[in-house]
CSV table of C-alpha atoms and ligand atoms in Angstrom, one decimal:
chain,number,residue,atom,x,y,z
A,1,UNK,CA,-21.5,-3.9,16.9
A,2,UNK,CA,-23.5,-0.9,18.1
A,3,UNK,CA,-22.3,1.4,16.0
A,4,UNK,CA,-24.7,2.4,13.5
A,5,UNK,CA,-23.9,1.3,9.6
A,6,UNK,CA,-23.2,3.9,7.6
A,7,UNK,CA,-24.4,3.5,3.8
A,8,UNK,CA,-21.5,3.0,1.4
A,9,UNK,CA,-22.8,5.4,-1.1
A,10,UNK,CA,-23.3,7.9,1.5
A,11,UNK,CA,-22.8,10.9,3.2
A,12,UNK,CA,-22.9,11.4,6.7
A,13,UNK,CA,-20.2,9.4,8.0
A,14,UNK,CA,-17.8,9.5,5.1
A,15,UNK,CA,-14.5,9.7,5.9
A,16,UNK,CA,-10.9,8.6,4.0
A,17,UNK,CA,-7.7,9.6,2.3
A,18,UNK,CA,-7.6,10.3,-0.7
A,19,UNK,CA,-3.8,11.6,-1.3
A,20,UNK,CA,-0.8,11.4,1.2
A,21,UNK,CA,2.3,13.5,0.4
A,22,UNK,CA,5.5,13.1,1.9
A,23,UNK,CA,8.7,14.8,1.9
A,24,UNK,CA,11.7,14.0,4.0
A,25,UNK,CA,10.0,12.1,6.8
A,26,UNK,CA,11.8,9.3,8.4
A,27,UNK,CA,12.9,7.4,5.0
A,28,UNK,CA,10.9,8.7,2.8
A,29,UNK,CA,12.6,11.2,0.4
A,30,UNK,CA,9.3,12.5,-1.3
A,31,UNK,CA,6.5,9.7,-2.0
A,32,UNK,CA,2.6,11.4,-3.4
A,33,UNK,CA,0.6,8.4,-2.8
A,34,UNK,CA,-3.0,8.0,-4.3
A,35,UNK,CA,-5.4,6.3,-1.9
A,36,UNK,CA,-8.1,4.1,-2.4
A,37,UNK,CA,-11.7,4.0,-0.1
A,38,UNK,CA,-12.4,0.6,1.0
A,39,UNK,CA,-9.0,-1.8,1.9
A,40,UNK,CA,-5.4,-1.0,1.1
A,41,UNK,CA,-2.7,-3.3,1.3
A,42,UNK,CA,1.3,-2.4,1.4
A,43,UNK,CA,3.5,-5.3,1.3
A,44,UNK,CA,7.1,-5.0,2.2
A,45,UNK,CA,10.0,-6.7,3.2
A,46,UNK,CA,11.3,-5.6,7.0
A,47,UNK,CA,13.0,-1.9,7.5
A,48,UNK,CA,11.5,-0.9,4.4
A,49,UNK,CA,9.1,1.8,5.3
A,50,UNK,CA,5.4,0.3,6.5
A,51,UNK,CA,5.4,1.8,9.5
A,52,UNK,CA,6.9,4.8,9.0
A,53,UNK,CA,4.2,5.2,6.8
A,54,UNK,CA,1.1,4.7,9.1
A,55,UNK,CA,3.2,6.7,11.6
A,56,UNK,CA,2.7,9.5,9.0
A,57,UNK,CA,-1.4,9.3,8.7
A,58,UNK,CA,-1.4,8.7,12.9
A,59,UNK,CA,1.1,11.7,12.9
A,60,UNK,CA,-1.5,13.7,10.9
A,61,UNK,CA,-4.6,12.8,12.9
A,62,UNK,CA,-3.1,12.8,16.8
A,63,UNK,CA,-0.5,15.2,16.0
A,64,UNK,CA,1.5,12.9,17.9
A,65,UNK,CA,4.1,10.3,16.9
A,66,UNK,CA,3.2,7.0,17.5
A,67,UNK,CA,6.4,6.0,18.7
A,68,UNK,CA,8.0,7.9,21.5
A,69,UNK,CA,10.5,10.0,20.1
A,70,UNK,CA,11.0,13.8,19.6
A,71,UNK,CA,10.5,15.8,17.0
A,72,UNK,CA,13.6,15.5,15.2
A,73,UNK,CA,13.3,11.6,14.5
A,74,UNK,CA,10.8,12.2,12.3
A,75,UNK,CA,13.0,14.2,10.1
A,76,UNK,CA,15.2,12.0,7.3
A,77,UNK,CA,18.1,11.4,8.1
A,78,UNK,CA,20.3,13.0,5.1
A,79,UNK,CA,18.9,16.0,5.5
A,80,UNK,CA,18.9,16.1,9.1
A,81,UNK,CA,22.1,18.5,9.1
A,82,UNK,CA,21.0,20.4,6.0
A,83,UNK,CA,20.5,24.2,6.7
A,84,UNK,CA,16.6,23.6,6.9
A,85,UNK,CA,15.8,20.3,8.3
A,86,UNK,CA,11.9,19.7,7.7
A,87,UNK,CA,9.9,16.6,7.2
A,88,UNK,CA,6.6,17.7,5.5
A,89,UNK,CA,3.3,15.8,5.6
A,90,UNK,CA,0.1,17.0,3.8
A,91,UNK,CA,-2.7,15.2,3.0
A,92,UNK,CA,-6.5,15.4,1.7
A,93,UNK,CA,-9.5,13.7,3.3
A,94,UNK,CA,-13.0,13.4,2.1
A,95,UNK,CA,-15.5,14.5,4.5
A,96,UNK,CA,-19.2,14.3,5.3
A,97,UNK,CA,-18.4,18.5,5.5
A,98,UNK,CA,-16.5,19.0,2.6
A,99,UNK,CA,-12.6,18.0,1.5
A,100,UNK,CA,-10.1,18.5,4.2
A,101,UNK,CA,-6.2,19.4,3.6
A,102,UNK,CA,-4.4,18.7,6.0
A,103,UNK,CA,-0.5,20.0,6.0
A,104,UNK,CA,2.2,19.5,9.2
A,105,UNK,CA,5.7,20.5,8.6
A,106,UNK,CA,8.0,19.0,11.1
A,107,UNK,CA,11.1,21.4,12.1
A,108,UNK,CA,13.8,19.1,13.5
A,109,UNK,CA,16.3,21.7,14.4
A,110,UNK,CA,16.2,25.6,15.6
A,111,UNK,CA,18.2,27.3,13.4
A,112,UNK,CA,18.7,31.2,12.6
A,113,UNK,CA,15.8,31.3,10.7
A,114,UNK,CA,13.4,28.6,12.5
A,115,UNK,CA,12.1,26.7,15.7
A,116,UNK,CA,12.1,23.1,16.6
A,117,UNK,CA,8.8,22.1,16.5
A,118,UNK,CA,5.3,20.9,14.8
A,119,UNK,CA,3.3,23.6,12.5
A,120,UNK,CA,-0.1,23.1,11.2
A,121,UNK,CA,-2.3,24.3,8.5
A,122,UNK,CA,-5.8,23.2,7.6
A,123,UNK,CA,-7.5,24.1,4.9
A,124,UNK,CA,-4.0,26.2,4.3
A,125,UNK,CA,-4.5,28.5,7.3
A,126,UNK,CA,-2.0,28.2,10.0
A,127,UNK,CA,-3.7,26.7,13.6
A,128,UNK,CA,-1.8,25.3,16.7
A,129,UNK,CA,-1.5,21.9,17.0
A,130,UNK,CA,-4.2,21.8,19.7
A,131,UNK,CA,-6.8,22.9,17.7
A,132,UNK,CA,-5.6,20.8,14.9
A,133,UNK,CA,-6.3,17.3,16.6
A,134,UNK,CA,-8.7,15.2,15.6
A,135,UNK,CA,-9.5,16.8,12.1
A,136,UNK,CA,-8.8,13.7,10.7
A,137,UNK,CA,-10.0,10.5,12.9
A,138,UNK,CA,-7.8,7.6,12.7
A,139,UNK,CA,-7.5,4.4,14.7
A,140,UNK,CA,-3.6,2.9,15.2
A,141,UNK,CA,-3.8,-1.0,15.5
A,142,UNK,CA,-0.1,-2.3,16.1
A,143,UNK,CA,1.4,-5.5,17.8
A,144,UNK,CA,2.7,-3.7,20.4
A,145,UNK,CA,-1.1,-3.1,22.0
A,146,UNK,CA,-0.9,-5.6,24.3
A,147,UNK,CA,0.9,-3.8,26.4
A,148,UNK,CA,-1.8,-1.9,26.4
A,149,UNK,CA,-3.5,-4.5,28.2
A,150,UNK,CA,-0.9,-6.3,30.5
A,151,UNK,CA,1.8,-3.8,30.9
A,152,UNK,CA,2.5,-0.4,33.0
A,153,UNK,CA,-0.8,1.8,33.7
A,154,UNK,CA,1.2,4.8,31.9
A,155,UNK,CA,0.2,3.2,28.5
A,156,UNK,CA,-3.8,2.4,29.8
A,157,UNK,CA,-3.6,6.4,30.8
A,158,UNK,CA,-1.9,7.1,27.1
A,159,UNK,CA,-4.7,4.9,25.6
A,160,UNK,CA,-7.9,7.0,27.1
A,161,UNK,CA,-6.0,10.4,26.7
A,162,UNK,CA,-5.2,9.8,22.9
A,163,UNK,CA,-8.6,8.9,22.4
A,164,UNK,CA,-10.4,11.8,24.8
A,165,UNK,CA,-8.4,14.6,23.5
A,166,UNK,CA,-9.3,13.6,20.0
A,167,UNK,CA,-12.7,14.5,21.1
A,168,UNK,CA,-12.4,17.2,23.0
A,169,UNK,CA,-9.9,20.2,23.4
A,170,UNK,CA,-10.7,21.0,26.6
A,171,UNK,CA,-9.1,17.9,27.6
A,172,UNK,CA,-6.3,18.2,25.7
A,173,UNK,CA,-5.6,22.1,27.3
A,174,UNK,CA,-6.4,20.6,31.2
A,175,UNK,CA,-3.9,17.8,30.3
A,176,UNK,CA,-1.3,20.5,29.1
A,177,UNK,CA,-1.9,22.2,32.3
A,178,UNK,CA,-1.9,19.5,34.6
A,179,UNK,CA,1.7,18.7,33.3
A,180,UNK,CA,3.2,22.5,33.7
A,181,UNK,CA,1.2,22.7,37.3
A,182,UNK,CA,3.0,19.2,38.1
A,183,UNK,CA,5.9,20.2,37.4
A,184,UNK,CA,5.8,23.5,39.9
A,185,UNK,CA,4.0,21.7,42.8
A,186,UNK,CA,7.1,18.7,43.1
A,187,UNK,CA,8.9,21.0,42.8
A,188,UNK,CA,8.0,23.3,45.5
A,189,UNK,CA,7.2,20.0,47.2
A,190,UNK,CA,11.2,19.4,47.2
A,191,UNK,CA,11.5,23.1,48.6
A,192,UNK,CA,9.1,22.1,51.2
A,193,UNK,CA,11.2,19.4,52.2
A,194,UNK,CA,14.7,21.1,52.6
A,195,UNK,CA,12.6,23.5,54.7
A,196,UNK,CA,13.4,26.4,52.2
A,197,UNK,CA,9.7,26.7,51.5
A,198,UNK,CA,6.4,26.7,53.6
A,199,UNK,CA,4.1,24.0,53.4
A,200,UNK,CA,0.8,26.6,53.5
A,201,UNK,CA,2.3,28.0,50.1
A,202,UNK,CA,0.5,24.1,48.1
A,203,UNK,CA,-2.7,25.9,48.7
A,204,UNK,CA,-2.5,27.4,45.6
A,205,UNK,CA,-0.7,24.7,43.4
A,206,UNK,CA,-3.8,22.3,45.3
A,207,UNK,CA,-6.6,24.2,43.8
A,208,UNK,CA,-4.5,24.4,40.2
A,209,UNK,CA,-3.9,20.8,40.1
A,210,UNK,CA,-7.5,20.0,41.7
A,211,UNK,CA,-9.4,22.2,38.9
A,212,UNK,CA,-7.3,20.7,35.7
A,213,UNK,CA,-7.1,16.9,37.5
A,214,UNK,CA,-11.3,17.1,38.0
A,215,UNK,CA,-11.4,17.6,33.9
A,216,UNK,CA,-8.8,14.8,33.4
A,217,UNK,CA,-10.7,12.5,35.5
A,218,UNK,CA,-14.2,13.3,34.5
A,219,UNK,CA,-13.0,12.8,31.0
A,220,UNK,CA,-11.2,9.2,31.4
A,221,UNK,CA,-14.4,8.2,34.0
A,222,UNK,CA,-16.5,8.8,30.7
A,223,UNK,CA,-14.2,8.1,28.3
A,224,UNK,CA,-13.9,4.2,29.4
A,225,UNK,CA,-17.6,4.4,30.0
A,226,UNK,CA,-19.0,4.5,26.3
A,227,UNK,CA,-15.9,2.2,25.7
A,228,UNK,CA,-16.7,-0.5,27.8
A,229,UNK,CA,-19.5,-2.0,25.6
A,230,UNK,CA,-18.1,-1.4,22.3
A,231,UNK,CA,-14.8,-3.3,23.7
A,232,UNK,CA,-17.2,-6.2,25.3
A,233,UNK,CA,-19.4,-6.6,22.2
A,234,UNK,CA,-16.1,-7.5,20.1
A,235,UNK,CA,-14.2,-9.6,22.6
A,236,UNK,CA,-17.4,-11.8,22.2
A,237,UNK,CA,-16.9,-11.5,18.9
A,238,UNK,CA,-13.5,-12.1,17.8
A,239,UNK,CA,-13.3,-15.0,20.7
A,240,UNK,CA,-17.1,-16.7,19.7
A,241,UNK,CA,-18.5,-15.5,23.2
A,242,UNK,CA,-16.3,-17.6,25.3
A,243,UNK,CA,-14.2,-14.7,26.5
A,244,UNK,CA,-15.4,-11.5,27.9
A,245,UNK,CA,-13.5,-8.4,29.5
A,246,UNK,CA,-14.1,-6.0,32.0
A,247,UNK,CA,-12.7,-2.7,32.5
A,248,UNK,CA,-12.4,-0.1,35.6
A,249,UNK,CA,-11.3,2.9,36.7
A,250,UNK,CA,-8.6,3.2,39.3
A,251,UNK,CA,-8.0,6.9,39.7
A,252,UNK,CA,-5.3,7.3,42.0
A,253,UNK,CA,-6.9,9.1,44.8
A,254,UNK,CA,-5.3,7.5,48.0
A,255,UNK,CA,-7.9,6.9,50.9
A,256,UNK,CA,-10.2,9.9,49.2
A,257,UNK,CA,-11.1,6.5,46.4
A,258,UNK,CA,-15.2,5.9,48.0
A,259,UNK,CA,-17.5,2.8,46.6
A,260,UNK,CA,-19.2,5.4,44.0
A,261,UNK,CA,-17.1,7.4,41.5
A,262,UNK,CA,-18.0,11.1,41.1
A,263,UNK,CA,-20.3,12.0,38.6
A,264,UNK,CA,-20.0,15.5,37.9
A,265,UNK,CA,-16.6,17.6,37.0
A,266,UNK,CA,-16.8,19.6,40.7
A,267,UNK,CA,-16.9,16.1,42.6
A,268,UNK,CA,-14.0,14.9,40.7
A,269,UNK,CA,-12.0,17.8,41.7
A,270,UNK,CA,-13.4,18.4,45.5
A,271,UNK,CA,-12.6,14.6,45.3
A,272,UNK,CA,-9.0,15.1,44.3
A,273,UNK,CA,-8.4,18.5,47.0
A,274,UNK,CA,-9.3,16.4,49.3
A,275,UNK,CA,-6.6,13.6,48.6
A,276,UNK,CA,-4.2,16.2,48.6
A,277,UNK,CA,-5.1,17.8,52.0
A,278,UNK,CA,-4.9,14.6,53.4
A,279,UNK,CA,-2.3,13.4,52.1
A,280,UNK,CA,0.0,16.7,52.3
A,281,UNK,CA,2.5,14.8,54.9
A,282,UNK,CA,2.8,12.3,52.8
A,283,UNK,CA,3.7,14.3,49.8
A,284,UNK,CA,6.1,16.4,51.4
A,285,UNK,CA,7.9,13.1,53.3
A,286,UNK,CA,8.1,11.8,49.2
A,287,UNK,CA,8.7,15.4,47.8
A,288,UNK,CA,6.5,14.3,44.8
A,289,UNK,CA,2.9,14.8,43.9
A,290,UNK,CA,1.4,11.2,44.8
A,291,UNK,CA,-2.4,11.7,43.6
A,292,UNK,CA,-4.0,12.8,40.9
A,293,UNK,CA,-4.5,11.4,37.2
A,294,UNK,CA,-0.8,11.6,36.5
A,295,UNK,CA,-0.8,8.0,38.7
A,296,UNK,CA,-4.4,6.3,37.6
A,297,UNK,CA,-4.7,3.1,36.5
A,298,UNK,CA,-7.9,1.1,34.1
A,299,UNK,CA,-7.8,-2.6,35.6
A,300,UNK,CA,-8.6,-5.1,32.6
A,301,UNK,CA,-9.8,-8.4,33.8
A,302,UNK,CA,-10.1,-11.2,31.0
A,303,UNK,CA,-12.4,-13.1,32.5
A,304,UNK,CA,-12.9,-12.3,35.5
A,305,UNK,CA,-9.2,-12.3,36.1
A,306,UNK,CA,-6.4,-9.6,36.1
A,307,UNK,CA,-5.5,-9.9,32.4
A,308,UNK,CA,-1.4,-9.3,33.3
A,309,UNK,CA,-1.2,-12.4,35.4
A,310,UNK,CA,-3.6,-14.9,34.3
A,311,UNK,CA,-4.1,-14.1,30.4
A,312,UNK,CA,-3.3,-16.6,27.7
A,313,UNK,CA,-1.3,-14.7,24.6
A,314,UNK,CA,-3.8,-15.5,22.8
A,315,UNK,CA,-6.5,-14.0,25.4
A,316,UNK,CA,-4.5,-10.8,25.2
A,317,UNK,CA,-4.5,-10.4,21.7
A,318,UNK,CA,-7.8,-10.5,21.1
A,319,UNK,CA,-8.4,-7.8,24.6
A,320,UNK,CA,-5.9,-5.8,22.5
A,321,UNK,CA,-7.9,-5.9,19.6
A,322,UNK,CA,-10.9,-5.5,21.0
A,323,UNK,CA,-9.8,-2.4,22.7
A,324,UNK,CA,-9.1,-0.7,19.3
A,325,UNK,CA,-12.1,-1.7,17.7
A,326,UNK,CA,-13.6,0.5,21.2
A,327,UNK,CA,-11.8,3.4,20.4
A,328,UNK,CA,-12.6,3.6,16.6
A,329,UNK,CA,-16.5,3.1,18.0
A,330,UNK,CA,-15.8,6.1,20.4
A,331,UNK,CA,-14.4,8.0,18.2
A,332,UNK,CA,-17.1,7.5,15.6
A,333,UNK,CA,-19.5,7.8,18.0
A,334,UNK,CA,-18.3,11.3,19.3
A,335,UNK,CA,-17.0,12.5,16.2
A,336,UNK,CA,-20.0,11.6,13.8
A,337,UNK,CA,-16.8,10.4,11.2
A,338,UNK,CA,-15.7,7.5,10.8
A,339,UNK,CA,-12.0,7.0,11.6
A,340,UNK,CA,-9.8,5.7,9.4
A,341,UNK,CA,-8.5,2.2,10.6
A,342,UNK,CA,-4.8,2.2,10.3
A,343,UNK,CA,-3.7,-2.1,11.0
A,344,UNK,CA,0.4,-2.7,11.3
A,345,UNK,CA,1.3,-5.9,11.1
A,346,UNK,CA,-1.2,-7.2,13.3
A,347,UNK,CA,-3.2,-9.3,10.8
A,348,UNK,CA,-0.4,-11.7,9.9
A,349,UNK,CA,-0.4,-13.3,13.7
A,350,UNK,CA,-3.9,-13.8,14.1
A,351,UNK,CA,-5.4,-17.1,12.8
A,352,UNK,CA,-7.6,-17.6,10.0
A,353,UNK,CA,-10.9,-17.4,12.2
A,354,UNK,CA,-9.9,-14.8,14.0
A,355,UNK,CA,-8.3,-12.7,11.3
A,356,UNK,CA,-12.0,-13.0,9.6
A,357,UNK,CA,-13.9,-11.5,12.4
A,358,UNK,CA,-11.0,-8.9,12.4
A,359,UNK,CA,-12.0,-7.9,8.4
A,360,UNK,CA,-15.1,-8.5,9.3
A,361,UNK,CA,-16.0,-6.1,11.7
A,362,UNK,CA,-14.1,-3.4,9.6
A,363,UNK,CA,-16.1,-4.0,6.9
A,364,UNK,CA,-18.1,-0.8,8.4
A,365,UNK,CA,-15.3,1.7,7.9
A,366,UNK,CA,-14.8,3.2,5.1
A,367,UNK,CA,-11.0,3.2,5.4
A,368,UNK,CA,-8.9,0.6,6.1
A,369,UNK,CA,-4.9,0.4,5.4
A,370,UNK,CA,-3.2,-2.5,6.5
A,371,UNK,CA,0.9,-3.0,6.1
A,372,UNK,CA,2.4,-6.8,6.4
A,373,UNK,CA,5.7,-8.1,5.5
A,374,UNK,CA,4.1,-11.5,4.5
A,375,UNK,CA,1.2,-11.1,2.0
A,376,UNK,CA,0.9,-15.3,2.2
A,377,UNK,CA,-0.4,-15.0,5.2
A,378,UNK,CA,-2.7,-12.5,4.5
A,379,UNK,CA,-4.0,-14.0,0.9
A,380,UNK,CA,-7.8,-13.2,1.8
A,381,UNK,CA,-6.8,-9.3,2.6
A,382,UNK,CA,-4.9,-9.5,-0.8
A,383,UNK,CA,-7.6,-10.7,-2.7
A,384,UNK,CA,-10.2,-8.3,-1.6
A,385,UNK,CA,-7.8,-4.8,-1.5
A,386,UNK,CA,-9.1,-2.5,-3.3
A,387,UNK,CA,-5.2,-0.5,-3.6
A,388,UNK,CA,-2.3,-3.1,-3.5
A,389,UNK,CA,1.3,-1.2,-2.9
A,390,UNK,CA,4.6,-2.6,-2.5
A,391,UNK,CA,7.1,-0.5,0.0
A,392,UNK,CA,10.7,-0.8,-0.7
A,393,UNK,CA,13.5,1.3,1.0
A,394,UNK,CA,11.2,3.8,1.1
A,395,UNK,CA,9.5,4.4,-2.1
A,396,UNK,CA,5.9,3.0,-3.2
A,397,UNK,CA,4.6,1.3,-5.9
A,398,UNK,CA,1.8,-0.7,-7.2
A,399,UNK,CA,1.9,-4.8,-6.2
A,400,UNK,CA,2.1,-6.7,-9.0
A,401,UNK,CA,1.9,-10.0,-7.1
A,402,UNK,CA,0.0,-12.4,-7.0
B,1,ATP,P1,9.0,-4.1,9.8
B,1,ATP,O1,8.4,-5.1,8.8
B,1,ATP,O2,10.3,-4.7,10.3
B,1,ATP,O3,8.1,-3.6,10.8
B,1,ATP,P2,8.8,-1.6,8.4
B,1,ATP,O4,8.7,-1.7,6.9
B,1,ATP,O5,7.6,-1.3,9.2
B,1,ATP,O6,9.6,-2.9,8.9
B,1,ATP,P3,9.7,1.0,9.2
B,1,ATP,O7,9.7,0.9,10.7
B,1,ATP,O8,8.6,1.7,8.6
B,1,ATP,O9,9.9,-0.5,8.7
B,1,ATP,O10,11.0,1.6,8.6
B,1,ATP,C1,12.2,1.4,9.2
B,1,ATP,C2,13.3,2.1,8.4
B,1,ATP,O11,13.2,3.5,8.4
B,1,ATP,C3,14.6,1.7,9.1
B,1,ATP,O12,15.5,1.2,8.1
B,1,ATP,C4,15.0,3.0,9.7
B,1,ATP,O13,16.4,3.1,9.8
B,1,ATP,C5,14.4,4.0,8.8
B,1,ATP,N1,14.3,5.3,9.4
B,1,ATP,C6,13.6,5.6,10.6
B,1,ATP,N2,13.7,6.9,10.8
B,1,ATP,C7,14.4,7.5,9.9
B,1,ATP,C8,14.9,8.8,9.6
B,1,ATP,N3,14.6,9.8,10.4
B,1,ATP,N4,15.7,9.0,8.5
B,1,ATP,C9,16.0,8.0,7.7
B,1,ATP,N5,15.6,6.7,7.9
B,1,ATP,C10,14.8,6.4,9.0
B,2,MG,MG1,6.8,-2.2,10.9
């Protein structure tokens, strides 16, 4: 891997949990959880609480569930309809610069006294959840990443925007933008089209949508380009060089798409006015916006082939994986930290070989927790944890198994 190897007594890149605290989220009552550097195991039976509880370190990283849900999923059940319906997470993190709290209180419900909604403190003062992401790095590893790989573009567009806005605020206020603006251009684009509005009033909503859509674009353009060898490198890796994967951008810029992609943030967005000027009758005959980043696709080929029609499952686990093992490279490489390497499940249906080059390459990070409901199948990850837990019906102990 590229990456450069951090020393394990060191200092620049240190990054990992040292506590997680929570109360009332999903089914966890109230569970203060001591964390270990190096590997951590939780073994559970199904429904018992794994997820929920890497759900809970994503949660604090991305600000974001992992899971599409609102707000008030996240909030336990039983005390859901309570007069103050708040999951709390807080946590502290080693850092290269110094320990890190982290605390995010989750309202489920407006009440008299309180909005639905996420608040944040770092370091205990109060910041807005956009300024908040990315404090702590962290990498989300699931089964479901394949679709990733083979399924709509939406989740290829969530993957680069989780990982660019990690990075870089900016990108994360354009993409907040570029949703409201979105919103007002269809729907003067509907106006448009019952004639109760005139087509020269897009001007404007053109050059809004153009300015935040050039950021978006820019961004994913050199988002995927730093990825792309980090995601080669381990496909080669985890599949003995036999397989290798190739990723491009599609941005959705109708007949505006040329051989060359822009370079520079003012191409991307001349680029983009452009496919809306032309494509204005169009639009209005749809009444929806039909270009811009909203609609891009990444085309993965697995060897040399479109990886949704031709992959094996086999193929498209180890793209999958692969494409994480990118994204905790980016991250590390933009970030200077190392992110910590959250793995559900996903070790207990790889084989032996493969599940090696999998611990393998981790053995970089300085934080790895990994959740299973079958620690049999994961007896080398058992024997070299550093913290062993058992989760059951939400509440954590030490394993005692062997
Ligand atoms: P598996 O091995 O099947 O993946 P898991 O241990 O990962 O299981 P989780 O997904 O972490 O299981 O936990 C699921 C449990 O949490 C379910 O029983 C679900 O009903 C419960 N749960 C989810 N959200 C809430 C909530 N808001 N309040 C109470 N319980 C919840
Ligand atoms: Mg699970």
């Amino acid at each position: 891997m590229i990456i450069s190897r951090p020393s394990r007594d060191g200092d620049r890149h240190v990054l990992y949990i040292t506590n997680l605290h929570l109360t009332n989220f999903r089914n966890y009552a109230e569970v203060d959880l001591p964390l270990e550097r190096g590997l951590n195991l939780f073994v559970g039976e199904n429904a018992q609480g794994k997820s929920n509880l890497l759900e809970a370190i994503y949660l604090l990283s991305t600000l974001r569930s992992s899971r599409a849900s609102s707000d008030s999923d996240l909030v336990r059940r039983d005390v859901f309809d309570s007069e103050f319906p708040v999951a709390r997470l807080q946590t502290e993190v080693q850092r290269a610069a110094g320990r890190l709290n982290l605390e995010v209180a989750v309202v489920g419900r407006s009440g008299e006294s309180q909005r639905a909604g996420k608040r944040v403190r770092v370091n205990g003062l109060p910041k807005r959840t956009s300024d908040a992401v990315g404090e702590l790095a962290a990498v989300l590893f699931t089964t479901l990443d394949i679709e990733v790989v083979a399924g709509p573009p939406i989740l290829r567009r969530r993957y680069l925007d989780m990982m660019a806005s990690q990075v870089d605020r900016g990108y994360l206020r354009a993409m907040q933008r570029y949703q409201r603006v979105l919103q007002q251009r269809n729907g003067l684009l509907k106006r448009i089209q019952a004639r109760d509005a005139a087509p020269s009033e897009l001007g404007f909503w053109n050059q809004e949508l153009s300015h935040a859509g050039g950021i978006i674009m820019k961004g994913r353009a050199d988002a995927l380009g730093l990825l792309m060898p980090y995601a080669c490198e381990q496909m080669g890796r985890l599949s003995d060089d036999v397989e290798t994967i190739n990723l491009t951008y599609k941005p959705a810029l109708g007949d505006a798409v040329e051989d060359h992609l822009p370079i520079d943030e003012a191409e991307w967005t001349s680029r983009m006015l452009q496919a809306l000027n032309d494509g204005r009758p169009r639009e209005i005959g749809a009444g929806v916006t039909l270009f811009g980043p909203h609609r891009d696709d990444v085309e993965v080929l697995i060897d040399g082939l479109p990886a949704a029609s031709f992959a094996s499952r086999a193929q498209l686990r180890t793209a999958a994986l692969s494409l994480r093992f990118a994204e905790a490279a980016y991250l590390q490489t933009c970030l200077g930290d190392e992110p910590v390497v959250l793995l559900d499940d996903v070790l207990s249906e790889l084989d032996e070989q493969r599940r090696r080059g999998v611990l393998e390459s981790f053995e970089i990070f300085q934080q790895v927790i990994v959740t299973t409901a079958d620690p049999d199948r994961v007896r080398d990850v058992l024997t070299s944890a550093t913290g062993r837990f058992v989760v059951t019906g939400g509440a954590i102990g030490r394993f005692e198994g062997e």
